C-alpha cells in the first residue's frame, strides 16, 4: 500500500476513519488522540509527523503496541480550518506531553499522499472492510461497454477539436462516475482522471472490475466537492447525470455549482444527460451562473447513453 511506502514505518498503517467524509469530521480520530493525550510518559513507542515538500503539515501517525505485531494509526489533517486546528492542537499536545517515546518527521509528496489515502479507502471498500455488505459483485458487462467507450471517445475528440484543447495535458475531475463505465474511456485521453460518486456499491463494483482505479477514486458527495481540498481541474466532466426529477432539481443545481467551482478559469465543463428536459434544466442552471454553454444533440440510434451533451468554458477571470 502506498501509505506504508510513504511513511516508511515498520508495521501496517491504518486510518481510523472509514471514509473521506469521516476524515473531514474526524470524530473517531479525535477520540483516539484524546486517549493518547492521557497516556503516561513514553507509553506511545513512536510518532511520525508528515509534511509535504513545502513543509505544510499533512497529518501525524502513531505507533501502537499489539501482541500480534505493532501497527500505526495515521491521522491526516482535515481541510476545514476549525477541524484542522483542533486536530493539530491535539497532536501538538501529545507530542509535547512526553507520552511519545520517539518522534520524527517525514516529508512526502502531497499529491502522492492524497493518492495514498484514496488507494487505502478504495481497497478497504472493495475488500468489504467498510460495510457489512454481502452482495455479489455485478457482472463486468454492467461496468464496461466497448460501444459506449467508442462513443464517449468520439464526443471527446469532437469537443477537443472545437475547443482547441489537448486533453492529454489536462487533469480531469469526473463527477458521478458510478461504476466507472464512463471512466474507462476517459483514461488515456486525459492526463489524469479523478472520479467521484456517492454510491459506495457502484464504486465498489467499478473498483472490483478495474473500470475505476483505487488511487484515483473517491466516494464523496458531489454537492460538497470543494470541501475535500481536491484543487482545481482543467476539465470537469460527468456522464449521464441524473436522473433529474422535479423533486431533486435543487440537488443537481448544487452539484452543477460545485462542479463549476472545482474547475480552473479557462477550463471546460463537459456533461451528458439522457433526456432533453434534463439538458434544458442544466443549461438554465448554468445560464443563471453566467455560463453560456453549447448543447450537442448526441443521440445515437440504438443507444440509451449520453443523448445530450453540454460543453462550456469557464471564464478565465471567474
Ligand atoms: C446514471 S448514473 C451515471 C454513472 C456513470 N457516469 C455513467 O455514465 O455510466 C448517475 C450517477 O450519479 C451519482 N450521483 C447522484 N447524486 C450524487 C451526488 N450527490 N454525489 C455524487 N454522485 C451522485 C449516482 O450515484 C450515479 O452513480
CSV table of C-alpha atoms and ligand atoms in Angstrom, one decimal:
chain,number,residue,atom,x,y,z
A,1,UNK,CA,0.0,0.0,0.0
A,2,UNK,CA,1.2,3.5,-0.9
A,3,UNK,CA,0.6,4.8,2.6
A,4,UNK,CA,3.0,2.3,4.0
A,5,UNK,CA,5.6,3.1,1.3
A,6,UNK,CA,5.3,6.8,2.0
A,7,UNK,CA,5.6,6.6,5.8
A,8,UNK,CA,8.4,4.0,5.7
A,9,UNK,CA,7.5,2.6,9.1
A,10,UNK,CA,7.7,-1.0,10.5
A,11,UNK,CA,4.2,-2.5,10.7
A,12,UNK,CA,0.9,-1.9,8.9
A,13,UNK,CA,-0.6,1.6,8.6
A,14,UNK,CA,-4.3,2.1,9.2
A,15,UNK,CA,-6.7,5.0,9.0
A,16,UNK,CA,-9.1,5.4,11.9
A,17,UNK,CA,-11.8,6.9,9.7
A,18,UNK,CA,-13.5,4.8,7.1
A,19,UNK,CA,-14.5,7.5,4.5
A,20,UNK,CA,-13.5,10.9,3.2
A,21,UNK,CA,-16.5,12.3,5.0
A,22,UNK,CA,-15.1,10.7,8.2
A,23,UNK,CA,-11.7,12.2,7.5
A,24,UNK,CA,-13.2,15.6,7.4
A,25,UNK,CA,-15.4,15.2,10.5
A,26,UNK,CA,-12.5,13.4,12.2
A,27,UNK,CA,-14.6,12.3,15.2
A,28,UNK,CA,-13.1,8.8,15.7
A,29,UNK,CA,-9.6,10.2,15.2
A,30,UNK,CA,-10.2,12.9,17.8
A,31,UNK,CA,-11.4,10.3,20.3
A,32,UNK,CA,-8.2,8.3,19.7
A,33,UNK,CA,-6.0,11.4,20.1
A,34,UNK,CA,-7.8,12.2,23.3
A,35,UNK,CA,-6.9,8.8,24.7
A,36,UNK,CA,-3.2,9.2,23.7
A,37,UNK,CA,-3.1,12.6,25.4
A,38,UNK,CA,-3.7,11.0,28.8
A,39,UNK,CA,-1.2,8.2,28.4
A,40,UNK,CA,1.8,8.2,30.7
A,41,UNK,CA,5.4,9.2,29.8
A,42,UNK,CA,6.8,7.2,26.9
A,43,UNK,CA,3.7,4.9,26.5
A,44,UNK,CA,3.4,5.5,22.8
A,45,UNK,CA,6.5,3.9,21.2
A,46,UNK,CA,6.8,6.3,18.2
A,47,UNK,CA,5.2,9.0,16.2
A,48,UNK,CA,5.8,10.4,12.7
A,49,UNK,CA,4.8,14.0,11.7
A,50,UNK,CA,4.0,14.0,8.0
A,51,UNK,CA,4.6,17.2,6.0
A,52,UNK,CA,4.6,17.9,2.2
A,53,UNK,CA,7.7,19.2,0.4
A,54,UNK,CA,6.9,22.8,1.3
A,55,UNK,CA,6.7,21.9,5.0
A,56,UNK,CA,2.9,22.1,5.2
A,57,UNK,CA,1.7,19.6,7.8
A,58,UNK,CA,-0.4,16.8,6.3
A,59,UNK,CA,-1.0,14.6,9.4
A,60,UNK,CA,0.6,12.5,12.1
A,61,UNK,CA,1.0,8.8,12.7
A,62,UNK,CA,1.3,7.0,16.0
A,63,UNK,CA,2.7,3.5,16.6
A,64,UNK,CA,0.5,1.2,18.7
A,65,UNK,CA,1.7,-1.9,20.5
A,66,UNK,CA,-0.1,-5.2,19.8
A,67,UNK,CA,0.8,-8.8,20.7
A,68,UNK,CA,0.4,-9.9,17.1
A,69,UNK,CA,2.6,-7.1,15.8
A,70,UNK,CA,2.8,-3.3,16.3
A,71,UNK,CA,0.8,-1.2,13.9
A,72,UNK,CA,0.3,2.5,13.1
A,73,UNK,CA,-2.7,4.8,13.0
A,74,UNK,CA,-2.5,7.7,10.6
A,75,UNK,CA,-4.5,10.9,11.3
A,76,UNK,CA,-4.5,13.1,8.2
A,77,UNK,CA,-5.4,16.7,8.9
A,78,UNK,CA,-8.9,17.7,7.7
A,79,UNK,CA,-9.4,20.5,5.2
A,80,UNK,CA,-11.9,22.7,7.1
A,81,UNK,CA,-9.8,25.1,9.2
A,82,UNK,CA,-11.6,24.6,12.6
A,83,UNK,CA,-11.4,20.8,12.4
A,84,UNK,CA,-7.8,21.0,11.2
A,85,UNK,CA,-6.8,23.4,14.0
A,86,UNK,CA,-8.4,21.2,16.6
A,87,UNK,CA,-6.6,18.1,15.3
A,88,UNK,CA,-3.2,19.8,15.0
A,89,UNK,CA,-3.6,21.2,18.6
A,90,UNK,CA,-4.3,17.7,20.0
A,91,UNK,CA,-1.3,16.2,18.0
A,92,UNK,CA,0.9,19.0,19.4
A,93,UNK,CA,-0.3,18.3,23.0
A,94,UNK,CA,0.5,14.6,22.6
A,95,UNK,CA,3.9,15.2,21.1
A,96,UNK,CA,4.6,17.8,23.9
A,97,UNK,CA,3.3,15.7,26.7
A,98,UNK,CA,6.2,13.2,26.8
A,99,UNK,CA,3.8,10.3,26.0
A,100,UNK,CA,5.6,9.6,22.7
A,101,UNK,CA,9.0,7.9,23.2
A,102,UNK,CA,10.4,8.7,19.8
A,103,UNK,CA,9.2,11.2,17.2
A,104,UNK,CA,10.4,12.0,13.8
A,105,UNK,CA,9.2,13.9,10.7
A,106,UNK,CA,8.7,12.6,7.2
A,107,UNK,CA,8.5,14.8,4.1
A,108,UNK,CA,6.3,13.3,1.3
A,109,UNK,CA,4.9,14.5,-2.0
A,110,UNK,CA,1.4,16.0,-1.2
A,111,UNK,CA,-0.3,14.6,-4.3
A,112,UNK,CA,1.1,11.1,-3.6
A,113,UNK,CA,-0.1,11.4,0.0
A,114,UNK,CA,-3.7,12.2,-1.2
A,115,UNK,CA,-3.5,9.3,-3.8
A,116,UNK,CA,-2.4,7.0,-0.9
A,117,UNK,CA,-5.5,8.0,1.1
A,118,UNK,CA,-7.7,7.3,-1.9
A,119,UNK,CA,-5.9,3.9,-2.5
A,120,UNK,CA,-6.4,2.9,1.1
A,121,UNK,CA,-10.1,3.8,1.3
A,122,UNK,CA,-10.8,2.2,-2.2
A,123,UNK,CA,-9.0,-1.0,-1.3
A,124,UNK,CA,-10.8,-1.2,2.1
A,125,UNK,CA,-14.1,-0.6,0.3
A,126,UNK,CA,-13.6,-3.3,-2.3
A,127,UNK,CA,-12.3,-5.7,0.4
A,128,UNK,CA,-15.7,-5.0,2.2
A,129,UNK,CA,-13.8,-3.7,5.3
A,130,UNK,CA,-16.1,-0.6,5.4
A,131,UNK,CA,-19.5,-2.2,5.2
A,132,UNK,CA,-21.5,-5.3,6.1
A,133,UNK,CA,-22.5,-5.9,2.5
A,134,UNK,CA,-22.8,-9.5,1.3
A,135,UNK,CA,-23.9,-8.6,-2.2
A,136,UNK,CA,-22.2,-10.4,-5.1
A,137,UNK,CA,-20.3,-8.1,-7.4
A,138,UNK,CA,-22.3,-7.2,-10.5
A,139,UNK,CA,-21.2,-8.7,-13.8
A,140,UNK,CA,-18.4,-7.0,-15.7
A,141,UNK,CA,-20.8,-6.2,-18.6
A,142,UNK,CA,-22.6,-3.8,-16.2
A,143,UNK,CA,-19.5,-1.7,-15.8
A,144,UNK,CA,-17.8,-1.9,-19.3
A,145,UNK,CA,-19.3,-1.3,-22.7
A,146,UNK,CA,-17.0,-1.1,-25.7
A,147,UNK,CA,-19.5,0.6,-27.9
A,148,UNK,CA,-20.1,3.3,-25.3
A,149,UNK,CA,-16.3,3.7,-24.9
A,150,UNK,CA,-16.1,4.5,-28.6
A,151,UNK,CA,-19.0,6.9,-28.4
A,152,UNK,CA,-17.6,8.8,-25.5
A,153,UNK,CA,-14.1,9.0,-27.1
A,154,UNK,CA,-15.8,10.3,-30.3
A,155,UNK,CA,-17.6,13.0,-28.3
A,156,UNK,CA,-14.3,14.0,-26.5
A,157,UNK,CA,-12.4,14.2,-29.8
A,158,UNK,CA,-15.1,16.5,-31.2
A,159,UNK,CA,-15.0,18.7,-28.2
A,160,UNK,CA,-11.2,18.8,-28.1
A,161,UNK,CA,-11.1,19.8,-31.7
A,162,UNK,CA,-13.7,22.5,-31.4
A,163,UNK,CA,-12.4,24.0,-28.2
A,164,UNK,CA,-8.7,23.5,-29.3
A,165,UNK,CA,-7.8,21.6,-26.2
A,166,UNK,CA,-5.2,18.9,-25.8
A,167,UNK,CA,-6.8,16.7,-23.2
A,168,UNK,CA,-3.5,14.9,-22.9
A,169,UNK,CA,-2.3,17.9,-20.9
A,170,UNK,CA,-5.5,18.2,-18.8
A,171,UNK,CA,-6.2,16.8,-15.3
A,172,UNK,CA,-9.9,16.0,-15.2
A,173,UNK,CA,-12.4,15.5,-12.5
A,174,UNK,CA,-15.3,13.2,-13.3
A,175,UNK,CA,-18.3,13.6,-11.1
A,176,UNK,CA,-21.0,11.0,-10.7
A,177,UNK,CA,-18.8,8.2,-12.1
A,178,UNK,CA,-21.0,5.4,-10.9
A,179,UNK,CA,-19.4,2.0,-11.6
A,180,UNK,CA,-16.8,3.5,-13.9
A,181,UNK,CA,-18.4,2.7,-17.2
A,182,UNK,CA,-17.9,6.3,-18.3
A,183,UNK,CA,-14.5,6.5,-16.6
A,184,UNK,CA,-12.8,3.8,-18.7
A,185,UNK,CA,-12.8,5.7,-22.0
A,186,UNK,CA,-11.5,8.9,-20.2
A,187,UNK,CA,-8.4,7.2,-19.1
A,188,UNK,CA,-5.6,7.5,-21.7
A,189,UNK,CA,-7.3,10.7,-23.1
A,190,UNK,CA,-6.8,13.0,-20.1
A,191,UNK,CA,-3.5,13.3,-18.3
A,192,UNK,CA,-5.3,12.1,-15.2
A,193,UNK,CA,-8.9,11.5,-14.1
A,194,UNK,CA,-10.1,11.7,-10.5
A,195,UNK,CA,-13.5,10.1,-10.3
A,196,UNK,CA,-16.1,10.6,-7.6
A,197,UNK,CA,-19.5,9.3,-6.7
A,198,UNK,CA,-21.5,9.0,-3.5
A,199,UNK,CA,-22.8,5.5,-4.2
A,200,UNK,CA,-20.4,3.1,-2.3
A,201,UNK,CA,-21.8,0.0,-4.0
A,202,UNK,CA,-21.5,1.3,-7.6
A,203,UNK,CA,-17.9,2.5,-6.8
A,204,UNK,CA,-17.1,-0.9,-5.2
A,205,UNK,CA,-18.2,-2.7,-8.4
A,206,UNK,CA,-16.1,-0.4,-10.5
A,207,UNK,CA,-13.1,-1.0,-8.4
A,208,UNK,CA,-13.7,-4.7,-8.4
A,209,UNK,CA,-13.8,-4.7,-12.2
A,210,UNK,CA,-10.9,-2.3,-12.7
A,211,UNK,CA,-13.0,0.4,-14.5
A,212,UNK,CA,-12.2,2.5,-11.5
A,213,UNK,CA,-8.7,2.7,-10.1
A,214,UNK,CA,-8.1,2.8,-6.4
A,215,UNK,CA,-5.7,5.7,-6.4
A,216,UNK,CA,-8.0,8.0,-8.4
A,217,UNK,CA,-11.4,7.3,-7.0
A,218,UNK,CA,-13.3,8.8,-4.1
A,219,UNK,CA,-16.7,8.1,-2.5
A,220,UNK,CA,-17.9,11.6,-1.8
A,221,UNK,CA,-21.0,13.8,-2.3
A,222,UNK,CA,-20.7,15.9,-5.4
A,223,UNK,CA,-22.8,18.6,-3.6
A,224,UNK,CA,-19.7,19.1,-1.4
A,225,UNK,CA,-16.9,18.7,-3.9
A,226,UNK,CA,-15.0,21.8,-2.7
A,227,UNK,CA,-14.9,20.7,0.9
A,228,UNK,CA,-12.4,18.0,0.2
A,229,UNK,CA,-9.4,20.1,-0.9
A,230,UNK,CA,-9.3,18.5,-4.4
A,231,UNK,CA,-7.8,21.5,-6.1
A,232,UNK,CA,-8.9,22.9,-9.5
A,233,UNK,CA,-9.3,20.9,-12.7
A,234,UNK,CA,-8.8,21.8,-16.3
A,235,UNK,CA,-11.9,19.8,-17.2
A,236,UNK,CA,-14.9,18.8,-15.0
A,237,UNK,CA,-16.9,16.0,-16.7
A,238,UNK,CA,-19.9,14.0,-15.8
A,239,UNK,CA,-21.8,11.4,-17.9
A,240,UNK,CA,-25.5,10.5,-17.8
A,241,UNK,CA,-26.1,12.9,-14.9
A,242,UNK,CA,-29.4,12.2,-13.4
A,243,UNK,CA,-32.0,11.1,-13.3
A,244,UNK,CA,-33.2,14.7,-12.8
A,245,UNK,CA,-36.7,14.9,-11.5
A,246,UNK,CA,-38.6,17.9,-10.2
A,247,UNK,CA,-38.0,16.9,-6.6
A,248,UNK,CA,-34.3,16.5,-6.9
A,249,UNK,CA,-33.5,19.6,-9.0
A,250,UNK,CA,-32.1,21.6,-6.0
A,251,UNK,CA,-29.6,18.7,-5.5
A,252,UNK,CA,-28.5,18.7,-9.1
A,253,UNK,CA,-28.3,22.5,-9.2
A,254,UNK,CA,-25.9,22.3,-6.2
A,255,UNK,CA,-23.8,19.6,-8.0
A,256,UNK,CA,-23.6,21.9,-11.1
A,257,UNK,CA,-22.5,24.8,-8.9
A,258,UNK,CA,-19.8,22.7,-7.2
A,259,UNK,CA,-18.6,21.3,-10.5
A,260,UNK,CA,-18.1,24.9,-11.7
A,261,UNK,CA,-16.3,25.9,-8.5
A,262,UNK,CA,-13.9,22.9,-9.0
A,263,UNK,CA,-12.9,24.0,-12.5
A,264,UNK,CA,-10.0,26.2,-13.4
A,265,UNK,CA,-10.6,29.5,-15.0
A,266,UNK,CA,-10.4,28.8,-18.7
A,267,UNK,CA,-11.3,25.1,-18.0
A,268,UNK,CA,-14.0,23.1,-19.7
A,269,UNK,CA,-17.3,21.7,-18.3
A,270,UNK,CA,-18.5,18.6,-20.2
A,271,UNK,CA,-21.6,16.8,-19.1
A,272,UNK,CA,-24.1,14.4,-20.7
A,273,UNK,CA,-27.7,13.6,-19.8
A,274,UNK,CA,-30.3,11.2,-21.1
A,275,UNK,CA,-33.3,13.5,-21.6
A,276,UNK,CA,-33.7,16.8,-23.4
A,277,UNK,CA,-35.7,18.2,-20.3
A,278,UNK,CA,-32.7,17.4,-18.1
A,279,UNK,CA,-30.4,19.2,-20.6
A,280,UNK,CA,-32.7,22.2,-20.6
A,281,UNK,CA,-32.6,22.3,-16.8
A,282,UNK,CA,-28.8,22.1,-16.8
A,283,UNK,CA,-28.5,24.8,-19.4
A,284,UNK,CA,-30.8,27.0,-17.4
A,285,UNK,CA,-28.8,26.4,-14.2
A,286,UNK,CA,-25.6,27.4,-15.8
A,287,UNK,CA,-27.1,30.4,-17.6
A,288,UNK,CA,-28.2,31.6,-14.2
A,289,UNK,CA,-24.5,31.3,-13.1
A,290,UNK,CA,-23.4,33.3,-16.1
A,291,UNK,CA,-22.2,30.3,-18.1
A,292,UNK,CA,-23.3,30.1,-21.6
A,293,UNK,CA,-22.9,26.5,-22.8
A,294,UNK,CA,-23.2,24.7,-26.1
A,295,UNK,CA,-25.7,21.9,-26.3
A,296,UNK,CA,-24.8,19.0,-28.6
A,297,UNK,CA,-27.5,16.6,-29.9
A,298,UNK,CA,-25.6,13.4,-29.3
A,299,UNK,CA,-28.4,11.0,-29.8
A,300,UNK,CA,-27.4,7.8,-31.5
A,301,UNK,CA,-29.6,5.0,-32.9
A,302,UNK,CA,-29.8,2.1,-30.6
A,303,UNK,CA,-28.0,3.8,-27.7
A,304,UNK,CA,-29.6,4.9,-24.4
A,305,UNK,CA,-26.5,6.7,-23.3
A,306,UNK,CA,-25.3,10.4,-23.4
A,307,UNK,CA,-28.0,11.6,-25.7
A,308,UNK,CA,-27.4,15.3,-24.9
A,309,UNK,CA,-24.1,16.9,-24.2
A,310,UNK,CA,-23.3,20.3,-22.6
A,311,UNK,CA,-20.0,22.0,-23.1
A,312,UNK,CA,-18.9,25.3,-21.6
A,313,UNK,CA,-15.7,27.2,-20.9
A,314,UNK,CA,-15.4,28.8,-17.5
A,315,UNK,CA,-14.2,32.3,-18.0
A,316,UNK,CA,-10.6,32.7,-17.0
A,317,UNK,CA,-11.5,35.6,-14.6
A,318,UNK,CA,-14.1,33.6,-12.6
B,1,LIG,C1,-26.9,7.5,-14.2
B,1,LIG,S1,-25.5,7.3,-13.2
B,1,LIG,C2,-24.2,7.6,-14.3
B,1,LIG,C3,-23.0,6.8,-14.0
B,1,LIG,C4,-21.8,7.0,-14.9
B,1,LIG,N1,-21.4,8.4,-15.0
B,1,LIG,C5,-22.1,6.5,-16.3
B,1,LIG,O1,-22.4,7.3,-17.2
B,1,LIG,O2,-22.1,5.3,-16.5
B,1,LIG,C6,-25.6,8.7,-12.2
B,1,LIG,C7,-24.6,8.7,-11.0
B,1,LIG,O3,-24.8,9.9,-10.3
B,1,LIG,C8,-24.4,9.6,-9.0
B,1,LIG,N2,-24.9,10.7,-8.1
B,1,LIG,C9,-26.1,11.1,-7.9
B,1,LIG,N3,-26.1,12.1,-6.9
B,1,LIG,C10,-24.8,12.2,-6.5
B,1,LIG,C11,-24.2,13.0,-5.5
B,1,LIG,N4,-24.9,13.9,-4.8
B,1,LIG,N5,-22.9,12.9,-5.4
B,1,LIG,C12,-22.2,12.0,-6.1
B,1,LIG,N6,-22.7,11.2,-7.0
B,1,LIG,C13,-24.0,11.3,-7.2
B,1,LIG,C14,-25.2,8.3,-8.7
B,1,LIG,O4,-24.7,7.6,-7.6
B,1,LIG,C15,-24.9,7.6,-10.0
B,1,LIG,O5,-23.8,6.7,-9.9
